XYZ file of N, CA and C in Angstrom:
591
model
N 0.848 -1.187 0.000
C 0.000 0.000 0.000
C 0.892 1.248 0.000
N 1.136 2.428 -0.738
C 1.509 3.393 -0.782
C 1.255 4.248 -0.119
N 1.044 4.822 0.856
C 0.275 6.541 1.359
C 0.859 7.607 0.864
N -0.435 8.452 0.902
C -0.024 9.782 -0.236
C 1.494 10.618 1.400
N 2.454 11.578 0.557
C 3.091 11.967 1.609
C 2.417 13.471 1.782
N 1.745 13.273 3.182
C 1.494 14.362 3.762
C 1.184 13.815 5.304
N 1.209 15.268 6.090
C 1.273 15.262 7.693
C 0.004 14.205 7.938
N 0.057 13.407 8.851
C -1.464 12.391 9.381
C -2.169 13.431 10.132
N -3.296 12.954 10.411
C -4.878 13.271 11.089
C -4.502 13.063 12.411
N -3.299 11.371 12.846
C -3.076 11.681 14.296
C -2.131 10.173 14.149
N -1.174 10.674 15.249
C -0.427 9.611 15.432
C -0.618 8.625 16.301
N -0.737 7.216 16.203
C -1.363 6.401 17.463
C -0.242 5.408 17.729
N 0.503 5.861 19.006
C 1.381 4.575 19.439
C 1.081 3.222 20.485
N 1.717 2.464 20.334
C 1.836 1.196 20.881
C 2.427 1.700 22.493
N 2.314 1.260 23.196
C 2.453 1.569 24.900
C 3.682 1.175 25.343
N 3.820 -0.227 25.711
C 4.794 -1.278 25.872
C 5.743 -1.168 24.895
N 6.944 -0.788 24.973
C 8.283 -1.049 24.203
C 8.065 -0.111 22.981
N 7.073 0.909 23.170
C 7.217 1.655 22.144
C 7.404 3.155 23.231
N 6.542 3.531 23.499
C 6.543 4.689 24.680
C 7.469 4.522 26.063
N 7.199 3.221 26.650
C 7.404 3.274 27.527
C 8.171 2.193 27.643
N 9.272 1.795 28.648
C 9.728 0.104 28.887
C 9.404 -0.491 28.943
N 9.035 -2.517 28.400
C 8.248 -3.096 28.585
C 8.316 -3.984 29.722
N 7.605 -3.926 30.953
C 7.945 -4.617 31.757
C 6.293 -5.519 32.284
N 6.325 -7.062 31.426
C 5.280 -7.761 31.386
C 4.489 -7.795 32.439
N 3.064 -7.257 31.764
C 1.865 -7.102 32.821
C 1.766 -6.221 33.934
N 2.538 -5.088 34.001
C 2.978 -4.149 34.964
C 2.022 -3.578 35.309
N 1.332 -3.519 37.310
C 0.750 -2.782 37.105
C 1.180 -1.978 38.176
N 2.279 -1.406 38.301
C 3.440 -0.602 39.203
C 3.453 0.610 38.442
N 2.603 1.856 39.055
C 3.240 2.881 38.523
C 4.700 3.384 38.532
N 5.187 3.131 39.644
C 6.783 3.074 40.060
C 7.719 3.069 39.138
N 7.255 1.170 38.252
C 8.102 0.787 37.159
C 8.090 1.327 35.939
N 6.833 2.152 35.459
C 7.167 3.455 34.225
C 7.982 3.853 33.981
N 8.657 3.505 32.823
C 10.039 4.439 32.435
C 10.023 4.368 30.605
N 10.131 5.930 30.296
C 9.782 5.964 29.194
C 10.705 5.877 28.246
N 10.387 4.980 27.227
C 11.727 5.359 25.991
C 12.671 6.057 25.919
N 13.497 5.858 25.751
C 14.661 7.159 24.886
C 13.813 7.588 23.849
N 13.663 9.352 23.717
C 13.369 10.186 22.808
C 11.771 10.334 22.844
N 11.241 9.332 23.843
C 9.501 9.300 23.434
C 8.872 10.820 24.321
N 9.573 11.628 24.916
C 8.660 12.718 25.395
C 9.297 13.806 24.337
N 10.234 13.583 24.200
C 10.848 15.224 22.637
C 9.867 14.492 21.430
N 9.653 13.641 21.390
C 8.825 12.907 19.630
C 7.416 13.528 20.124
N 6.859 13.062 21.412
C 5.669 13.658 21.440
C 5.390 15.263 21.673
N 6.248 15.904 22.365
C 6.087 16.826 22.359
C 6.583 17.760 20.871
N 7.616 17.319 19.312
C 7.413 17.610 18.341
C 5.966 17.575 18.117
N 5.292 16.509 18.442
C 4.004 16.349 17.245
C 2.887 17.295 17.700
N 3.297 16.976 19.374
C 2.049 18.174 19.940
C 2.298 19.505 19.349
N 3.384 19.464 19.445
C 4.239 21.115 18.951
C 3.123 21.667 17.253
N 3.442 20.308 16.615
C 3.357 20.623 15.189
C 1.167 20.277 14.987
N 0.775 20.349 16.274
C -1.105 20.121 16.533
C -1.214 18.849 15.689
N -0.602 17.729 15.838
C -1.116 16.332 15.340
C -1.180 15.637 16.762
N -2.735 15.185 16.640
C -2.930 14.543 17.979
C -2.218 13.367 18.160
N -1.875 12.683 19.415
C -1.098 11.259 19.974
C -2.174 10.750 20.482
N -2.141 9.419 20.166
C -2.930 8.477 20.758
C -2.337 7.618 21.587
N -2.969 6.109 22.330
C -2.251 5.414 22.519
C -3.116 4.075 21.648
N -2.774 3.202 21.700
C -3.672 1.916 21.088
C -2.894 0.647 21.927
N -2.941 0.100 22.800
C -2.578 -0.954 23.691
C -3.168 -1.672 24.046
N -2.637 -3.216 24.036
C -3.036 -4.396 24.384
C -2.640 -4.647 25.556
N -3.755 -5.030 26.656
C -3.193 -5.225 28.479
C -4.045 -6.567 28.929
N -3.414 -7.412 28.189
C -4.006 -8.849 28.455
C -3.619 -9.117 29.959
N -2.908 -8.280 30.702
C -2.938 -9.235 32.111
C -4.029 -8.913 32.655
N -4.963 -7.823 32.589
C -6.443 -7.761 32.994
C -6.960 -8.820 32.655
N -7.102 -9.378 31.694
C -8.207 -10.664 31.158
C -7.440 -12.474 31.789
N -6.048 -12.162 32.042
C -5.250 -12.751 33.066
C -5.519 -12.797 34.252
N -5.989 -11.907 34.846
C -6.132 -11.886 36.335
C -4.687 -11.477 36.986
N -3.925 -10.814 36.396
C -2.469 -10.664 36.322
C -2.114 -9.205 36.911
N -3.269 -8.433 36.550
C -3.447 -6.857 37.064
C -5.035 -6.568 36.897
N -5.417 -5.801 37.852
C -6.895 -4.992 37.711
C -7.239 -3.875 36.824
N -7.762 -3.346 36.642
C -8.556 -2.659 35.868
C -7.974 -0.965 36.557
N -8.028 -1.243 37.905
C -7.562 0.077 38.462
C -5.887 0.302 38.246
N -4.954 -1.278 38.614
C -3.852 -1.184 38.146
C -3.080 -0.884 36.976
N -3.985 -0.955 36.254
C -3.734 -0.180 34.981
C -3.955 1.419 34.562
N -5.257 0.986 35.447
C -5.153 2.628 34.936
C -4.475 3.599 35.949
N -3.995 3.469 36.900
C -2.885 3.999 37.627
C -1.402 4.143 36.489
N -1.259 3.136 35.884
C 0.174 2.866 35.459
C -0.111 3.660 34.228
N -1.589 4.149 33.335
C -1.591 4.652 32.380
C -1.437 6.324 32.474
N -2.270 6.776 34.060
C -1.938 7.970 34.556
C -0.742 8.284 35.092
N -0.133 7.248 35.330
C 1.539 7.884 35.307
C 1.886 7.930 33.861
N 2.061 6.792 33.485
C 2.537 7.577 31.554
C 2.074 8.498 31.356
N 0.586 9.142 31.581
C 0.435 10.728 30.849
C 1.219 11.758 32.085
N 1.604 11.343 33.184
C 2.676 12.337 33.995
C 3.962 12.830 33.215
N 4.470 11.479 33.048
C 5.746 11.709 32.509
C 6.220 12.274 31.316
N 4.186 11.388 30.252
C 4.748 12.388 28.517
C 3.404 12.901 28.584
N 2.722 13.522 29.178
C 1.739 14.287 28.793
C 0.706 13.950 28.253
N -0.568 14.704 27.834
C -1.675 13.985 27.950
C -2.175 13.509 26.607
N -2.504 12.406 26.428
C -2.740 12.157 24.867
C -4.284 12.410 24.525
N -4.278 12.639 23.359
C -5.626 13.033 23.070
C -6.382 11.867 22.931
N -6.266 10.759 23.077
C -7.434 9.322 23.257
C -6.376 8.292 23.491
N -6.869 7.285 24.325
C -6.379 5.866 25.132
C -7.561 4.920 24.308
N -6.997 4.312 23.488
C -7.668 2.589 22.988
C -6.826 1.353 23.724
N -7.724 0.678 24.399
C -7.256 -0.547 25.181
C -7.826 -1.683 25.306
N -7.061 -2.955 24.989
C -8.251 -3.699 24.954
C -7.187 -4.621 25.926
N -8.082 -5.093 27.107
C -8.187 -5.947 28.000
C -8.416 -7.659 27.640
N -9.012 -8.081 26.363
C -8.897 -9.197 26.267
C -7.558 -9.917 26.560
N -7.893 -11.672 26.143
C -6.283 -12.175 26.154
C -7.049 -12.516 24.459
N -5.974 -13.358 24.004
C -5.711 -13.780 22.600
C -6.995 -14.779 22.136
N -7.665 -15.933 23.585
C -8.707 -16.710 23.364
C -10.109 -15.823 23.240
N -10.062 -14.880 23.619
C -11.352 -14.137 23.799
C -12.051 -13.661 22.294
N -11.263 -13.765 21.718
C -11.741 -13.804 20.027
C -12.427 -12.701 20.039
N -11.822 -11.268 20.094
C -12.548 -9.761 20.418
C -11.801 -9.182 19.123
N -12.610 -7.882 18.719
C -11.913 -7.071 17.219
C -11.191 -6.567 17.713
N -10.791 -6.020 18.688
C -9.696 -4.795 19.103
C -8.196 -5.462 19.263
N -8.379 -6.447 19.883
C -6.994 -7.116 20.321
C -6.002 -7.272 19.362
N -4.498 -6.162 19.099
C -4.347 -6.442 17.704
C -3.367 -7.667 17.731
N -3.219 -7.978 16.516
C -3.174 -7.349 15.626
C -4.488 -7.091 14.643
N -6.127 -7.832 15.423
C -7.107 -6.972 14.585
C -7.307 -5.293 14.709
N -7.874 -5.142 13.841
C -8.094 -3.114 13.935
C -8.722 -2.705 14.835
N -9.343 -3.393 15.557
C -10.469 -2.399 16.669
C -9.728 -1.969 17.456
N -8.246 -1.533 17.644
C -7.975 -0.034 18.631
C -7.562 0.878 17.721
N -7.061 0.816 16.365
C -6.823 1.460 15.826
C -8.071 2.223 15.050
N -9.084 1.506 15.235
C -10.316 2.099 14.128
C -10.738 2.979 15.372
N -10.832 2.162 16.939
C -11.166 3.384 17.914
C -10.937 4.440 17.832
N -9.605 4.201 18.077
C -8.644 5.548 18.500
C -9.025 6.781 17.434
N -8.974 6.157 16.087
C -9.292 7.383 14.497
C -10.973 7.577 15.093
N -11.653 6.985 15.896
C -13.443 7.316 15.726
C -13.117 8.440 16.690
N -12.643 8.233 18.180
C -12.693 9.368 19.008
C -11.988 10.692 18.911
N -10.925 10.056 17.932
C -10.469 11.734 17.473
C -11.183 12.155 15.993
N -12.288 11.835 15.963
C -12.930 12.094 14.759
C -11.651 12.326 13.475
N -10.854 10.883 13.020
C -10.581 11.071 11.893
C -10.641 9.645 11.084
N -10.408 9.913 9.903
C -10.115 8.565 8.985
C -8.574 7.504 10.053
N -9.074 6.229 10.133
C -8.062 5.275 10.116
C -7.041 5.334 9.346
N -7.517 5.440 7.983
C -6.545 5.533 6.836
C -5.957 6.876 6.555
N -5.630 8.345 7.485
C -5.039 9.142 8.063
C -4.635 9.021 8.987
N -4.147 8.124 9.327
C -3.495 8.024 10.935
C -2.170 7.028 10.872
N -1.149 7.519 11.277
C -0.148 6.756 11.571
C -0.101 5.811 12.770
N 0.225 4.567 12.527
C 0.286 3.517 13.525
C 1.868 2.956 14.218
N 2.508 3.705 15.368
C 3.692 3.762 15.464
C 3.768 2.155 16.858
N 4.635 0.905 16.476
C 4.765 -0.075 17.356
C 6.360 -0.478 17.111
N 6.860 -1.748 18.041
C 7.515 -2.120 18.337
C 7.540 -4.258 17.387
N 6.252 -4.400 16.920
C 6.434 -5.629 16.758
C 5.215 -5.932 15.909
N 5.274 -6.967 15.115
C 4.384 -7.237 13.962
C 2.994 -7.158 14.161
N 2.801 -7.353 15.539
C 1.290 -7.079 15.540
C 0.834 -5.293 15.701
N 1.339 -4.975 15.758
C 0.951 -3.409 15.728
C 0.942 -2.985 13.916
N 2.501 -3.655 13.686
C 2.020 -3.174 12.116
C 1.072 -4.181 11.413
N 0.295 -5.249 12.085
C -0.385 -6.079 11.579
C -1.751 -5.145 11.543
N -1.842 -4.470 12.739
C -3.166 -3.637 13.158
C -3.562 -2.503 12.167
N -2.238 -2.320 12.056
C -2.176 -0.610 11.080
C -2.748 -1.128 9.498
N -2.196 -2.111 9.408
C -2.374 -2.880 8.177
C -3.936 -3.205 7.530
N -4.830 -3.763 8.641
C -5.774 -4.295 8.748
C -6.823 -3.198 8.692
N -6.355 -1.813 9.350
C -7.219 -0.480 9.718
C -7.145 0.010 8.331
N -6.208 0.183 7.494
C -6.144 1.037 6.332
C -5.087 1.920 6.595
N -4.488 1.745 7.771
C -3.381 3.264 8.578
C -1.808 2.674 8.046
N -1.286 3.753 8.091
C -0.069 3.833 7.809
C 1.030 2.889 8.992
N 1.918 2.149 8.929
C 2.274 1.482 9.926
C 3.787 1.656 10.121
N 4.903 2.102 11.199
C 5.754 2.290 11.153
C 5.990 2.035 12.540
N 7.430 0.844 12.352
C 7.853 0.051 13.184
C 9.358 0.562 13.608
N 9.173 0.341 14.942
C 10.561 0.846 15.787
C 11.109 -0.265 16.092
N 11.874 -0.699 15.827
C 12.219 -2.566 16.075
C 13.377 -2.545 17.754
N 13.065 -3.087 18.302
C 13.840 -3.393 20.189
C 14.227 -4.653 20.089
N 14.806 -4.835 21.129
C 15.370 -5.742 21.133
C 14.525 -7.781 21.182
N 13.339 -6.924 21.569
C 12.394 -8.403 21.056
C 11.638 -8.393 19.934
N 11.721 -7.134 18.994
C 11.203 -7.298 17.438
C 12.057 -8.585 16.674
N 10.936 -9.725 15.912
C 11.964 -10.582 15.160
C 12.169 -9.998 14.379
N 13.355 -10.746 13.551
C 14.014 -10.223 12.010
C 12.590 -10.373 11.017
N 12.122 -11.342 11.200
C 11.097 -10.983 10.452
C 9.823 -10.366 10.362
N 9.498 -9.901 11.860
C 8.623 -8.864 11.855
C 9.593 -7.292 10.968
N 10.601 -7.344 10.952
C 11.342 -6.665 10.486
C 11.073 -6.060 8.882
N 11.304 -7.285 8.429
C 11.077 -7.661 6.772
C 10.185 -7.523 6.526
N 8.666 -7.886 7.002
C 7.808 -8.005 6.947
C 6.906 -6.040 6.845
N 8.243 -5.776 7.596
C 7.365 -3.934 8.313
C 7.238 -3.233 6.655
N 6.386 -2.534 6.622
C 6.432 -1.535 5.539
C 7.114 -0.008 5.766
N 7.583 -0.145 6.887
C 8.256 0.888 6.921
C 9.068 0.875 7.997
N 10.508 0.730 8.309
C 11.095 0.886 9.789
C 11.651 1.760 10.299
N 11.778 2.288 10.891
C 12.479 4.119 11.486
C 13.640 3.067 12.933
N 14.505 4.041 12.907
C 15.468 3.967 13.829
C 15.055 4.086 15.590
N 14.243 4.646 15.421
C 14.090 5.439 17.000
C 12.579 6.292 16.345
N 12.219 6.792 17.812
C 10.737 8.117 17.908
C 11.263 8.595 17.174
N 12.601 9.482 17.419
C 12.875 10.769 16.641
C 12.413 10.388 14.977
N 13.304 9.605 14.183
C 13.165 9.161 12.843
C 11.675 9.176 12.662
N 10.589 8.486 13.157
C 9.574 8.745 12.811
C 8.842 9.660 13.205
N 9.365 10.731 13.654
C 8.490 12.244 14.048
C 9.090 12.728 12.312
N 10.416 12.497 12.043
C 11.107 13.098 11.311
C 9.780 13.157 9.789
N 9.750 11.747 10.004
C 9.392 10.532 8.951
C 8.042 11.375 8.638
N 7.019 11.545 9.820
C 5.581 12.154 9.927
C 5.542 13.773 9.508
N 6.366 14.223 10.053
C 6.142 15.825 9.815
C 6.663 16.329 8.448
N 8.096 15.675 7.983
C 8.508 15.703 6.693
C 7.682 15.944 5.651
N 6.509 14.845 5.615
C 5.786 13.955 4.437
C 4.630 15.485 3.865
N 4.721 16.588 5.570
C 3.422 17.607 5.000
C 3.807 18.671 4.218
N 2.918 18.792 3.160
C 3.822 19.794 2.638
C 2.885 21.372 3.005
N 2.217 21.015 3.268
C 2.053 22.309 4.217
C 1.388 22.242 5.676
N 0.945 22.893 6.347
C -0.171 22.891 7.677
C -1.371 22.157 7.232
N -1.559 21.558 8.101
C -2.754 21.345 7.668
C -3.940 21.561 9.240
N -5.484 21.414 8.727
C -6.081 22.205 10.169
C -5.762 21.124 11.092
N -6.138 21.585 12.141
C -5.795 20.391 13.619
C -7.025 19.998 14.015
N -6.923 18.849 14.176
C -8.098 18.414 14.659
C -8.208 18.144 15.888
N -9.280 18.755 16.430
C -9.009 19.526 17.926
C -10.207 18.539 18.843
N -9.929 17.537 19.085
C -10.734 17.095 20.325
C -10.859 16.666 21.865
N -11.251 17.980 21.968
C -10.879 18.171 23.511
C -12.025 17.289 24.643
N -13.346 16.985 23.982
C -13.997 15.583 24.736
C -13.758 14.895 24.640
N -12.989 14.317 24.057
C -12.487 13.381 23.942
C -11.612 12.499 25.385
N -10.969 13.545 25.955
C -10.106 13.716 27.518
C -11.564 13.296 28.039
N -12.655 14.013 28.397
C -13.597 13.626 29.409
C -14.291 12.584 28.977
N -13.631 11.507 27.545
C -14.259 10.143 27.729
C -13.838 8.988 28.927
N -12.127 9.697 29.052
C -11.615 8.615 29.811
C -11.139 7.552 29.156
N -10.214 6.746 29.555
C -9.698 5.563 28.947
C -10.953 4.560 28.077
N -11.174 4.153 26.865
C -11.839 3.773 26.292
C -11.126 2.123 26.222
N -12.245 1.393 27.350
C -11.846 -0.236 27.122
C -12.553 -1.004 26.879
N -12.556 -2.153 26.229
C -13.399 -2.964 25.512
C -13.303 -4.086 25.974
């Protein structure tokens, strides 16, 4: 799939090993610690009025592994540290629960584009591992992979697009506009609250 090059409608990242460190099933605000470069990338995009999302999978809820409150403690510290994103898509299933959101199907990514009132297929989908660019894939969205140290080689090969680090793909996103474009401004969006399925 090609996308035309211009600025996205909104950028939606992956949580775990993309934003933040991945430390399995965490529900320790304590243990939050954010990427290298992930609060200067978000604060470029805020800079440049393209909304941030998040789109995350937190199967230890559907585990019994963390609560519902433990999470969302650990999600209100991530917006401490990088600030507040303009919509949270989360889906709580595990993998047996056979639900649309859980990606690598689209239902956090089609969320995330409904509550910021834009097209899926305007929205950049920024992860760490094949199922995120599986998600982006599936939505119609643009998909661009930051590969860590547990991305395989062939989620690798497989990526349609790979960037080095946040920075490279802020680079990658803002580059592509060739001019301003309006912002899409949704500020109820905050008084939906974490949106979980």
């Amino acid at each position: 799939m090609v996308f035309e090059k211009r600025r996205p409608s909104a950028v939606l990242f992956d949580r775990d090993g993309t934003l933040i460190r991945d430390v399995p099933y965490n529900g320790d605000p304590d243990r939050v610690e954010p990427m290298p470069g992930a609060l200067e990338a978000l604060g470029r995009l805020r800079m440049a009025e393209v909304p941030v999302a998040v789109v995350t999978n937190q199967s230890g809820v559907a585990k019994g592994l963390l609560s519902p409150d433990d999470m969302d403690q650990v999600n209100a510290r991530v917006e401490e540290l990088l600030g507040p994103f303009d919509a949270w898509a989360i889906c709580v299933h595990d993998d047996a629960d056979g639900c649309t959101c859980r990606k690598p199907a689209p239902g956090l990514v089609i969320r995330a584009a409904a509550v910021l009132d834009v097209s899926p297929r305007d929205c950049v989908v920024v992860g760490d591992i094949g199922r995120d660019m599986e998600a982006a894939r599936a939505a119609g969205a643009r998909g661009i992979l930051v590969p860590t140290g547990v991305t395989l080689p062939e989620e690798i090969e497989e990526a349609s697009e790979v960037a080095d680090d946040l920075s490279d793909v802020v680079d990658r996103v803002l580059s592509d506009a060739e001019g301003p474009m309006a912002a899409v401004s949704a500020p109820w969006a905050r008084a939906m609250g974490w949106s979980r399925w």
